[in-house]
Short mmCIF file of C-alpha atoms and ligand atoms in Angstrom, two decimals:
data_model
loop_
_atom_site.label_atom_id
_atom_site.label_comp_id
_atom_site.label_asym_id
_atom_site.label_seq_id
_atom_site.Cartn_x
_atom_site.Cartn_y
_atom_site.Cartn_z
CA UNK A 21 1.87 2.78 41.08
CA UNK A 22 -0.81 0.04 40.17
CA UNK A 23 0.65 -3.20 41.70
CA UNK A 24 -0.02 -4.83 38.69
CA UNK A 25 1.90 -1.91 36.15
CA UNK A 26 4.70 -1.97 39.48
CA UNK A 27 4.87 -6.02 39.01
CA UNK A 28 5.69 -5.85 35.17
CA UNK A 29 7.45 -3.34 35.53
CA UNK A 30 10.06 -5.18 38.09
CA UNK A 31 10.05 -8.21 35.43
CA UNK A 32 10.48 -6.00 32.72
CA UNK A 33 13.14 -7.75 30.95
CA UNK A 34 11.98 -11.35 31.26
CA UNK A 35 8.20 -10.66 30.06
CA UNK A 36 10.23 -9.08 27.07
CA UNK A 37 11.96 -12.22 26.76
CA UNK A 38 8.67 -14.49 26.87
CA UNK A 39 7.17 -12.05 24.65
CA UNK A 40 9.99 -12.59 22.21
CA UNK A 41 9.32 -16.13 22.36
CA UNK A 42 5.97 -16.22 21.60
CA UNK A 43 6.44 -13.72 18.42
CA UNK A 44 9.26 -16.15 17.30
CA UNK A 45 7.07 -19.32 17.54
CA UNK A 46 4.54 -16.99 15.54
CA UNK A 47 6.96 -16.47 13.19
CA UNK A 48 8.32 -20.48 12.97
CA UNK A 49 4.68 -21.76 12.51
CA UNK A 50 4.03 -19.15 9.64
CA UNK A 51 4.73 -22.11 7.07
CA UNK A 52 2.60 -24.80 8.44
CA UNK A 53 -0.40 -22.77 9.95
CA UNK A 54 -3.88 -22.81 8.02
CA UNK A 55 -2.59 -19.31 5.52
CA UNK A 56 -6.45 -18.06 6.22
CA UNK A 57 -7.93 -20.09 9.24
CA UNK A 58 -11.22 -21.48 8.12
CA UNK A 59 -13.70 -20.01 10.94
CA UNK A 60 -12.03 -16.53 9.90
CA UNK A 61 -14.09 -16.91 6.58
CA UNK A 62 -17.41 -15.20 5.81
CA UNK A 63 -20.21 -17.53 5.95
CA UNK A 64 -17.99 -20.43 7.69
CA UNK A 65 -18.95 -19.31 11.44
CA UNK A 66 -16.65 -16.36 12.21
CA UNK A 67 -19.46 -14.52 14.80
CA UNK A 68 -20.03 -17.31 16.89
CA UNK A 69 -16.20 -18.12 17.04
CA UNK A 70 -16.01 -14.49 18.05
CA UNK A 71 -18.75 -14.43 20.23
CA UNK A 72 -17.45 -17.10 21.83
CA UNK A 73 -15.56 -16.77 25.39
CA UNK A 74 -14.20 -13.24 25.96
CA UNK A 75 -15.91 -11.30 28.86
CA UNK A 76 -16.55 -7.94 29.47
CA UNK A 77 -13.55 -5.47 30.32
CA UNK A 78 -11.37 -6.46 32.93
CA UNK A 79 -11.52 -4.59 35.96
CA UNK A 80 -7.94 -6.05 37.34
CA UNK A 81 -5.82 -8.03 34.68
CA UNK A 82 -3.37 -9.84 36.09
CA UNK A 83 -0.43 -7.51 33.91
CA UNK A 84 0.40 -8.91 30.84
CA UNK A 85 1.71 -12.24 31.82
CA UNK A 86 -2.09 -12.58 32.19
CA UNK A 87 -2.79 -10.48 28.65
CA UNK A 88 -0.48 -12.72 26.99
CA UNK A 89 -1.50 -15.35 27.84
CA UNK A 90 -4.61 -15.06 26.61
CA UNK A 91 -3.98 -13.84 22.92
CA UNK A 92 -1.79 -16.70 22.74
CA UNK A 93 -5.10 -18.86 23.12
CA UNK A 94 -7.77 -17.14 21.98
CA UNK A 95 -6.43 -14.48 19.70
CA UNK A 96 -3.63 -15.60 18.05
CA UNK A 97 -4.70 -18.93 16.30
CA UNK A 98 -7.72 -17.12 14.53
CA UNK A 99 -4.59 -14.89 12.88
CA UNK A 100 -3.87 -15.39 9.20
CA UNK A 101 -0.31 -16.44 7.87
CA UNK A 102 -0.22 -12.94 6.32
CA UNK A 103 3.17 -12.21 7.10
CA UNK A 104 4.06 -15.06 5.18
CA UNK A 105 4.79 -16.30 1.89
CA UNK A 106 1.44 -17.76 0.54
CA UNK A 107 -0.71 -14.99 1.11
CA UNK A 108 -1.31 -13.70 -1.94
CA UNK A 109 -4.93 -11.85 -1.41
CA UNK A 110 -4.98 -8.42 -1.74
CA UNK A 111 -1.74 -6.60 -2.34
CA UNK A 112 0.12 -7.60 1.10
CA UNK A 113 3.91 -7.60 1.95
CA UNK A 114 6.00 -8.96 4.89
CA UNK A 115 8.30 -7.21 7.19
CA UNK A 116 11.70 -8.13 6.80
CA UNK A 117 13.92 -8.88 9.58
CA UNK A 118 15.40 -5.41 10.34
CA UNK A 119 12.20 -4.04 9.06
CA UNK A 120 10.20 -5.81 11.87
CA UNK A 121 13.18 -4.93 14.46
CA UNK A 122 12.59 -1.52 13.40
CA UNK A 123 9.43 -1.34 13.74
CA UNK A 124 10.08 -3.39 17.76
CA UNK A 125 12.16 -0.53 18.81
CA UNK A 126 9.82 1.90 16.81
CA UNK A 127 7.20 1.31 19.91
CA UNK A 128 10.08 1.05 22.41
CA UNK A 129 11.56 4.36 21.86
CA UNK A 130 7.88 5.70 21.48
CA UNK A 131 8.45 8.55 19.70
CA UNK A 132 6.30 11.54 18.14
CA UNK A 133 9.23 13.79 16.28
CA UNK A 134 7.32 16.17 14.21
CA UNK A 135 8.57 19.47 15.59
CA UNK A 136 11.99 20.93 15.70
CA UNK A 137 11.54 21.70 19.37
CA UNK A 138 12.74 17.58 19.41
CA UNK A 139 13.59 17.41 15.88
CA UNK A 140 15.81 13.98 15.53
CA UNK A 141 13.18 11.87 15.12
CA UNK A 142 11.91 13.93 11.88
CA UNK A 143 15.26 14.33 11.01
CA UNK A 144 15.48 10.65 10.47
CA UNK A 145 12.08 10.35 9.13
CA UNK A 146 14.12 13.03 6.23
CA UNK A 147 16.66 10.41 5.83
CA UNK A 148 14.75 7.98 5.14
CA UNK A 149 13.15 9.45 2.55
CA UNK A 150 16.26 10.74 0.18
CA UNK A 151 16.87 6.93 0.53
CA UNK A 152 13.21 6.11 -1.08
CA UNK A 153 14.39 8.93 -3.57
CA UNK A 154 16.99 7.45 -4.43
CA UNK A 155 15.33 3.35 -4.48
CA UNK A 156 12.50 4.68 -7.05
CA UNK A 157 14.55 7.12 -9.22
CA UNK A 158 12.79 10.41 -7.75
CA UNK A 159 14.91 13.86 -8.35
CA UNK A 160 15.39 16.06 -5.35
CA UNK A 161 12.48 17.72 -6.97
CA UNK A 162 10.29 15.40 -4.74
CA UNK A 163 9.43 15.85 -1.30
CA UNK A 164 8.27 13.03 0.83
CA UNK A 165 6.26 12.62 4.22
CA UNK A 166 5.06 9.63 5.51
CA UNK A 167 1.60 8.24 5.81
CA UNK A 168 -0.70 5.29 7.37
CA UNK A 169 -1.02 3.89 3.81
CA UNK A 170 -1.92 4.52 -0.13
CA UNK A 171 -5.13 5.20 0.58
CA UNK A 172 -3.94 8.52 3.14
CA UNK A 173 -0.94 8.96 0.38
CA UNK A 174 -3.58 9.77 -2.27
CA UNK A 175 -5.78 11.59 -0.06
CA UNK A 176 -3.21 14.14 -0.03
CA UNK A 177 -1.26 14.23 -2.75
CA UNK A 178 -4.94 14.84 -4.10
CA UNK A 179 -5.65 17.72 -1.61
CA UNK A 180 -2.52 18.96 -2.48
CA UNK A 181 -3.81 18.88 -5.88
CA UNK A 182 -7.06 20.70 -4.74
CA UNK A 183 -4.79 23.37 -3.36
CA UNK A 184 -3.29 23.97 -6.64
CA UNK A 185 -6.36 24.14 -7.90
CA UNK A 186 -6.78 26.99 -6.34
CA UNK A 187 -4.27 28.79 -6.80
CA UNK A 188 -5.09 27.99 -10.53
CA UNK A 189 -8.56 29.95 -10.28
CA UNK A 190 -7.12 32.79 -7.57
CA UNK A 191 -8.67 31.06 -5.03
CA UNK A 192 -7.23 29.84 -1.78
CA UNK A 193 -9.16 26.56 -0.55
CA UNK A 194 -7.35 25.77 2.35
CA UNK A 195 -8.85 28.74 4.21
CA UNK A 196 -12.05 29.82 2.45
CA UNK A 197 -12.84 25.89 1.43
CA UNK A 198 -13.48 23.61 -1.26
CA UNK A 199 -16.87 25.49 -2.12
CA UNK A 200 -14.70 28.22 -4.28
CA UNK A 201 -13.68 25.46 -6.66
CA UNK A 202 -16.62 25.03 -8.21
CA UNK A 203 -17.01 21.94 -10.16
CA UNK A 204 -13.63 19.91 -10.06
CA UNK A 205 -12.66 17.21 -12.65
CA UNK A 206 -10.37 14.39 -12.02
CA UNK A 207 -9.62 12.52 -14.67
CA UNK A 208 -8.48 8.50 -14.96
CA UNK A 209 -8.19 5.56 -16.64
CA UNK A 210 -8.62 3.02 -13.95
CA UNK A 211 -8.43 5.17 -10.67
CA UNK A 212 -8.34 2.76 -7.30
CA UNK A 213 -11.18 2.82 -5.15
CA UNK A 214 -9.05 4.84 -2.24
CA UNK A 215 -8.86 7.96 -5.21
CA UNK A 216 -13.07 7.95 -4.74
CA UNK A 217 -12.65 7.59 -0.93
CA UNK A 218 -10.12 10.86 -1.29
CA UNK A 219 -12.49 12.48 -3.65
CA UNK A 220 -15.30 12.07 -0.47
CA UNK A 221 -12.79 13.31 2.01
CA UNK A 222 -11.83 16.53 0.60
CA UNK A 223 -15.16 17.25 -0.11
CA UNK A 224 -14.67 17.00 -4.22
CA UNK A 225 -16.94 14.06 -4.30
CA UNK A 226 -17.01 10.63 -5.69
CA UNK A 227 -18.63 11.90 -9.00
CA UNK A 228 -16.25 14.53 -9.92
CA UNK A 229 -13.80 11.00 -10.62
CA UNK A 230 -14.27 11.12 -14.68
CA UNK A 231 -13.27 7.71 -16.71
CA UNK A 232 -11.20 7.66 -19.89
CA UNK A 233 -11.24 4.95 -22.18
CA UNK A 234 -8.63 2.23 -21.75
CA UNK A 235 -6.35 0.74 -24.73
CA UNK A 236 -7.76 -1.98 -25.36
CA UNK A 237 -7.47 -5.15 -23.64
CA UNK A 238 -5.36 -3.04 -21.14
CA UNK A 239 -6.27 -1.18 -17.93
CA UNK A 240 -4.01 1.50 -19.10
CA UNK A 241 -5.25 4.77 -19.96
CA UNK A 242 -5.25 5.82 -23.87
CA UNK A 243 -3.45 8.61 -24.09
CA UNK A 244 -5.37 10.10 -26.94
CA UNK A 245 -8.74 9.82 -25.60
CA UNK A 246 -7.69 11.60 -22.76
CA UNK A 247 -6.35 14.22 -24.34
CA UNK A 248 -9.81 14.71 -26.30
CA UNK A 249 -11.24 14.53 -22.70
CA UNK A 250 -8.78 17.54 -21.81
CA UNK A 251 -9.07 19.48 -25.26
CA UNK A 252 -12.98 19.81 -24.14
CA UNK A 253 -12.35 20.32 -20.18
CA UNK A 254 -13.00 23.95 -18.84
CA UNK A 255 -10.89 24.85 -16.60
CA UNK A 256 -8.01 23.22 -14.86
CA UNK A 257 -8.16 19.69 -13.76
CA UNK A 258 -6.74 17.13 -11.80
CA UNK A 259 -5.47 13.37 -13.69
CA UNK A 260 -4.47 10.22 -11.37
CA UNK A 261 -2.04 8.36 -13.91
CA UNK A 262 -2.22 4.33 -12.57
CA UNK A 263 1.39 2.96 -11.94
CA UNK A 264 0.64 -0.46 -11.44
CA UNK A 265 -3.25 -1.36 -11.20
CA UNK A 266 -4.18 -4.40 -8.93
CA UNK A 267 -6.02 -6.53 -11.48
CA UNK A 268 -3.14 -6.80 -13.80
CA UNK A 269 -0.43 -4.52 -12.86
CA UNK A 270 -0.88 -2.36 -16.12
CA UNK A 271 1.01 0.99 -16.25
CA UNK A 272 0.05 4.01 -17.95
CA UNK A 273 2.13 6.02 -19.95
CA UNK A 274 3.93 8.41 -17.54
CA UNK A 275 6.14 10.38 -19.91
CA UNK A 276 3.48 10.63 -21.94
CA UNK A 277 0.71 12.11 -20.05
CA UNK A 278 3.31 14.62 -18.41
CA UNK A 279 3.70 15.81 -22.55
CA UNK A 280 0.26 16.61 -22.73
CA UNK A 281 0.59 18.35 -19.18
CA UNK A 282 2.74 20.67 -20.84
CA UNK A 283 0.17 21.80 -23.18
CA UNK A 284 -3.34 21.49 -20.82
CA UNK A 285 -1.84 22.42 -17.82
CA UNK A 286 -3.23 20.26 -15.31
CA UNK A 287 -2.23 18.32 -12.01
CA UNK A 288 -0.64 15.24 -12.68
CA UNK A 289 -0.81 12.74 -9.13
CA UNK A 290 0.57 8.87 -9.70
CA UNK A 291 -1.01 6.09 -7.70
CA UNK A 292 2.22 3.83 -7.33
CA UNK A 293 1.17 2.43 -4.59
CA UNK A 294 3.42 -0.52 -5.02
CA UNK A 295 4.23 -0.29 -9.02
CA UNK A 296 6.85 2.45 -7.98
CA UNK A 297 8.98 -0.72 -7.26
CA UNK A 298 9.44 -2.07 -10.80
CA UNK A 299 12.07 0.45 -10.83
CA UNK A 300 14.13 -1.70 -8.62
CA UNK A 301 14.35 -4.04 -11.26
CA UNK A 302 16.62 -2.81 -15.06
CA UNK A 303 14.14 -4.82 -16.82
CA UNK A 304 11.00 -3.51 -15.59
CA UNK A 305 11.83 0.27 -14.40
CA UNK A 306 10.87 1.34 -18.22
CA UNK A 307 7.60 0.57 -17.17
CA UNK A 308 7.78 4.14 -14.44
CA UNK A 309 9.94 5.96 -16.75
CA UNK A 310 8.76 9.27 -16.19
CA UNK A 311 7.28 9.20 -12.70
CA UNK A 312 9.70 12.05 -11.47
CA UNK A 313 7.72 14.03 -13.50
CA UNK A 314 4.77 13.70 -11.54
CA UNK A 315 3.53 16.54 -9.72
CA UNK A 316 2.45 14.22 -6.31
CA UNK A 317 2.96 10.06 -6.09
CA UNK A 318 1.70 7.58 -3.91
CA UNK A 319 3.83 5.03 -2.71
CA UNK A 320 3.16 2.31 -0.30
CA UNK A 321 5.74 0.81 1.53
CA UNK A 322 3.33 -1.86 3.82
CA UNK A 323 3.25 -3.89 0.45
CA UNK A 324 6.51 -4.16 -1.61
CA UNK A 325 8.82 -2.14 0.75
CA UNK A 326 8.11 -5.62 3.38
CA UNK A 327 8.10 -3.43 6.16
CA UNK A 328 4.83 -3.66 8.83
CA UNK A 329 1.40 -1.92 8.45
CA UNK A 330 1.18 0.97 8.53
CA UNK A 331 3.56 3.06 6.16
CA UNK A 332 3.29 5.03 2.97
CA UNK A 333 5.40 7.51 1.52
CA UNK A 334 3.27 10.67 -0.15
CA UNK A 335 6.05 12.48 -2.29
CA UNK A 336 5.21 15.85 -4.27
CA UNK A 337 7.16 18.71 -6.31
CA UNK A 338 4.72 21.49 -4.02
CA UNK A 339 5.50 21.10 -0.46
CA UNK A 340 4.50 25.03 -0.02
CA UNK A 341 0.94 23.82 -0.88
CA UNK A 342 1.17 20.89 1.18
CA UNK A 343 1.60 23.13 4.29
CA UNK A 344 -1.23 25.60 3.75
CA UNK A 345 -3.30 22.76 3.64
CA UNK A 346 -2.02 20.72 6.58
CA UNK A 347 -0.57 24.11 8.49
CA UNK A 348 -1.13 23.63 11.83
CA UNK A 349 -0.15 26.85 13.80
CA UNK A 350 -0.25 27.01 17.43
CA UNK A 351 1.62 28.87 20.11
CA UNK A 352 2.45 25.79 22.04
CA UNK A 353 4.00 23.74 18.82
CA UNK A 354 6.26 26.47 17.96
CA UNK A 355 7.08 28.44 14.90
CA UNK A 356 4.25 28.11 11.63
CA UNK A 357 6.09 27.12 8.13
CA UNK A 358 7.44 29.81 6.66
CA UNK A 359 5.39 30.35 3.22
CA UNK A 360 5.26 32.75 0.19
CA UNK A 361 7.23 32.85 -3.05
CA UNK A 362 10.33 32.22 -1.73
CA UNK A 363 9.29 29.10 -0.10
CA UNK A 364 10.43 25.82 0.71
CA UNK A 365 13.82 27.75 0.13
CA UNK A 366 15.47 27.41 3.24
CA UNK A 367 13.89 25.41 6.16
CA UNK A 368 12.03 22.50 5.60
CA UNK A 369 8.35 22.70 7.70
CA UNK A 370 7.93 20.47 10.50
CA UNK A 371 6.17 17.25 9.67
CA UNK A 372 3.07 18.82 11.66
CA UNK A 373 2.57 21.09 9.25
CA UNK A 374 2.68 18.18 6.21
CA UNK A 375 0.61 15.53 7.47
CA UNK A 376 -3.08 14.81 8.50
CA UNK A 377 -2.21 14.00 11.85
CA UNK A 378 -0.74 16.01 14.48
CA UNK A 379 0.72 13.50 16.04
CA UNK A 380 2.18 9.88 14.99
CA UNK A 381 5.03 7.70 15.76
CA UNK A 382 8.40 7.02 14.60
CA UNK A 383 7.00 5.11 11.16
CA UNK A 384 10.47 5.84 9.10
CA UNK A 385 12.45 3.82 11.60
CA UNK A 386 11.44 0.27 10.03
CA UNK A 387 11.63 1.83 6.90
CA UNK A 388 15.37 2.99 7.68
CA UNK A 389 16.44 0.12 9.03
CA UNK A 390 15.43 -2.29 5.88
CA UNK A 391 16.87 -0.18 3.86
CA UNK A 392 20.07 -0.06 5.42
CA UNK A 393 20.16 -3.43 6.42
CA UNK A 394 19.23 -4.81 3.08
CA UNK A 395 20.11 -1.28 0.45
CA UNK A 396 19.17 -1.55 -3.37
CA UNK A 397 20.69 -4.86 -3.99
CA UNK A 398 18.56 -6.79 -1.45
CA UNK A 399 15.38 -5.16 -2.42
CA UNK A 400 15.86 -5.82 -5.81
CA UNK A 401 16.17 -9.43 -5.10
CA UNK A 402 12.71 -9.46 -3.13
CA UNK A 403 11.37 -7.70 -6.13
CA UNK A 404 12.82 -9.91 -9.11
CA UNK A 405 12.30 -12.88 -7.30
CA UNK A 406 8.37 -12.21 -6.99
CA UNK A 407 8.10 -11.18 -10.31
CA UNK A 408 10.16 -14.58 -10.98
CA UNK A 409 6.98 -16.31 -8.71
CA UNK A 410 4.16 -14.52 -10.17
CA UNK A 411 5.42 -15.67 -13.90
CA UNK A 412 5.56 -19.18 -12.51
CA UNK A 413 2.42 -19.50 -11.81
CA UNK A 414 1.11 -18.05 -14.41
CA UNK A 415 2.78 -20.50 -16.24
CA UNK A 416 1.67 -23.33 -13.83
CA UNK A 417 -2.36 -21.80 -14.02
CA UNK A 418 -1.99 -22.20 -17.67
CA UNK A 419 -1.03 -25.97 -17.78
CA UNK A 420 -3.86 -27.02 -15.29
CA UNK A 421 -6.95 -28.22 -16.94
CA UNK A 422 -10.19 -26.14 -16.28
CA UNK A 423 -8.19 -22.84 -15.43
CA UNK A 424 -7.04 -19.71 -17.52
CA UNK A 425 -5.16 -17.15 -17.28
CA UNK A 426 -7.02 -13.33 -18.16
CA UNK A 427 -4.12 -11.34 -18.60
CA UNK A 428 -0.19 -11.83 -19.09
CA UNK A 429 1.48 -11.70 -15.86
CA UNK A 430 2.72 -8.11 -16.37
CA UNK A 431 4.69 -7.64 -13.55
CA UNK A 432 3.55 -9.79 -9.65
CA UNK A 433 0.08 -10.50 -10.07
CA UNK A 434 -1.63 -13.53 -11.34
CA UNK A 435 -5.15 -13.05 -13.02
CA UNK A 436 -6.72 -16.44 -13.90
CA UNK A 437 -10.08 -17.79 -13.83
CA UNK A 438 -12.46 -20.64 -14.52
CA UNK A 439 -12.11 -22.29 -17.99
CA UNK A 440 -15.70 -23.09 -17.57
CA UNK A 441 -18.56 -21.61 -15.66
CA UNK A 442 -16.57 -18.91 -13.49
CA UNK A 443 -19.33 -17.67 -11.35
CA UNK A 444 -17.95 -16.20 -7.87
CA UNK A 445 -19.43 -18.90 -6.20
CA UNK A 446 -17.43 -21.69 -7.94
CA UNK A 447 -14.53 -19.41 -7.56
CA UNK A 448 -15.18 -18.51 -3.74
CA UNK A 449 -15.25 -22.26 -3.55
CA UNK A 450 -12.00 -22.43 -5.40
CA UNK A 451 -10.08 -20.32 -3.25
CA UNK A 452 -11.63 -21.73 0.15
CA UNK A 453 -10.64 -25.34 -1.29
CA UNK A 454 -7.12 -23.92 -1.01
CA UNK A 455 -7.16 -21.58 1.82
CA UNK A 456 -5.21 -23.90 4.21
CA UNK A 457 -2.32 -23.48 1.37
CA UNK A 458 -2.33 -20.24 -0.37
CA UNK A 459 -4.91 -17.15 0.43
CA UNK A 460 -6.47 -15.92 -3.02
CA UNK A 461 -8.78 -12.94 -3.40
CA UNK A 462 -11.35 -12.64 -6.11
CA UNK A 463 -12.00 -9.52 -8.96
CA UNK A 464 -14.01 -8.88 -11.75
CA UNK A 465 -11.85 -8.12 -15.04
CA UNK A 466 -12.41 -8.11 -18.58
CA UNK A 467 -16.21 -8.70 -18.01
CA UNK A 468 -15.31 -12.17 -16.05
CA UNK A 469 -14.97 -13.29 -12.31
CA UNK A 470 -11.71 -13.65 -11.55
CA UNK A 471 -9.20 -14.92 -8.76
CA UNK A 472 -6.07 -12.67 -7.93
CA UNK A 473 -2.72 -14.17 -6.50
CA UNK A 474 -0.72 -10.95 -5.75
CA UNK A 475 3.02 -11.45 -4.94
CA UNK A 476 5.21 -9.34 -2.58
CA UNK A 477 6.67 -10.85 0.50
CA UNK A 478 9.86 -11.44 0.34
CA UNK A 479 9.84 -14.91 1.97
CA UNK A 480 7.48 -16.45 -0.72
CA UNK A 481 10.10 -19.03 -3.21
CA UNK A 482 9.84 -20.99 -6.09
CA UNK A 483 8.72 -23.85 -3.15
CA UNK A 484 5.45 -21.93 -2.18
CA UNK A 485 4.74 -21.33 -5.83
CA UNK A 486 4.23 -25.34 -6.42
CA UNK A 487 3.01 -25.53 -3.49
CA UNK A 488 0.12 -23.35 -4.61
CA UNK A 489 0.16 -25.05 -7.84
CA UNK A 490 -0.14 -28.40 -6.93
CA UNK A 491 -3.44 -26.87 -4.30
CA UNK A 492 -5.46 -24.81 -7.30
CA UNK A 493 -4.99 -28.02 -9.34
CA UNK A 494 -6.43 -30.90 -6.45
CA UNK A 495 -9.02 -27.91 -6.16
CA UNK A 496 -9.87 -27.38 -9.16
CA UNK A 497 -10.65 -31.44 -10.03
CA UNK A 498 -12.78 -31.27 -6.75
CA UNK A 499 -14.85 -28.43 -7.72
CA UNK A 500 -18.71 -29.02 -8.11
CA UNK A 501 -20.28 -28.22 -11.40
CA UNK A 502 -22.20 -25.20 -11.57
CA UNK A 503 -25.50 -26.03 -10.86
CA UNK A 504 -27.51 -23.59 -13.37
CA UNK A 505 -25.75 -25.56 -16.03
CA UNK A 506 -26.95 -29.06 -15.57
C1 PLP B 19 -3.56 -1.24 -2.13
C2 PLP B 19 -3.48 0.31 -2.97
C3 PLP B 19 -4.09 1.19 -2.36
C4 PLP B 19 -4.72 1.41 -0.94
O1 PLP B 19 -3.33 1.08 -0.44
P1 PLP B 19 -3.56 1.53 1.45
O2 PLP B 19 -2.30 0.83 2.15
O3 PLP B 19 -4.56 -0.38 1.59
O4 PLP B 19 -4.06 2.34 1.85
C5 PLP B 19 -3.83 2.28 -3.47
N1 PLP B 19 -3.58 2.05 -5.03
C6 PLP B 19 -3.20 1.11 -5.36
C7 PLP B 19 -2.92 0.94 -6.63
C8 PLP B 19 -3.42 -0.17 -4.78
O5 PLP B 19 -2.08 -1.27 -5.03
#
């Protein structure tokens, strides 16, 4: 054994203890460190900072102590507090204590359990999927598979949709390729950008996506307009419904869309990446009524379940089609999945036949830990506290002179802008001014540049809302006027 490996092995308990202390110091500092350290921001010297120090690959490294020391000195200070309570950019969750412990153990046990030849891990994944189904109000008709994020979940869901289109048209896409399908139409009110990426990956093409008009002043699809488009469509299509849009967390009427499916026979995919968690709050569960009716559903876990990256689930009612797409037959991997009309009665196919990757970590373990530790009531409390936090920040924004809300706070995102001259530059200045205290990310909504604050971290409390509101009020006061206006 290489002497440095041997030395680390001999001191493993001590070295893991040092790593643990390092991790605790990071977590203890979350509240105090700048939410996004200045030099990491674009246009503020990040490339120079990254070029400094850092030689080539070491010939001999000095073992774990040397790696830990260099990480702590050179990289850790540059990292954002994205695990903390005031990182409101994008839609970003944290990691609950139990999820973090589960994730540590995931690396520790280092399983690649995707076949019945070594089944414990995939059995644990199935148990976790069952708990998630209950949490989100999905019936047992939905089979779930862990993937790395909502983009991959949308991609897998749309891959199954592609196979379904083939079934409807009497062609086998998995065997004969996407060319056999001809032009495909994917209809959506305001699909997340990852849907376009998925269509590109799947060979359906980004232009397969056709926007359907939204309800006035909303990000929800106009169901009557959708029906008109469906009535004119030739051949089967795919509808991507949205349950939680990123700007204003709006929800399509899933039941009404599912009703249309009775008449027009499309594949209904629902992107419920974080909106699915509305189901945990009795006050908001109506927003996702009908989710179970979908043919495939995307749910992110590294957002509102608060497990570490990277984790999401893809649910579908047609695991038989999923296995057709992702089947990976080789003698050394064990028996192929049963297929044919009787499927999925009887056995579940091994995970290796259901997801894009063959090998993957025991990704379900962190989710298993947090669900086992806090159950429905713990995760409901996080969702409800985050919604209350977003409401409170929305109220504060309305009271700050110079800011205005662009949409009502429907769930967990505050979408706002400057009352005068809301240029992208001035909004970027505003975001930079508050970045030590809170991370906000830019968007465009209702034809205006805007900022968003998304609440999905289990640590966020009312104190964080007040701290953010105070930082915003100070920053607006300091903002330079728009040069073009003077
Ligand atoms: C975040 C998000 C995605 C993409 O999720 P990743 O986990 O970043 O791949 C897709 N759809 C919606 C609605 C999202 O909020």
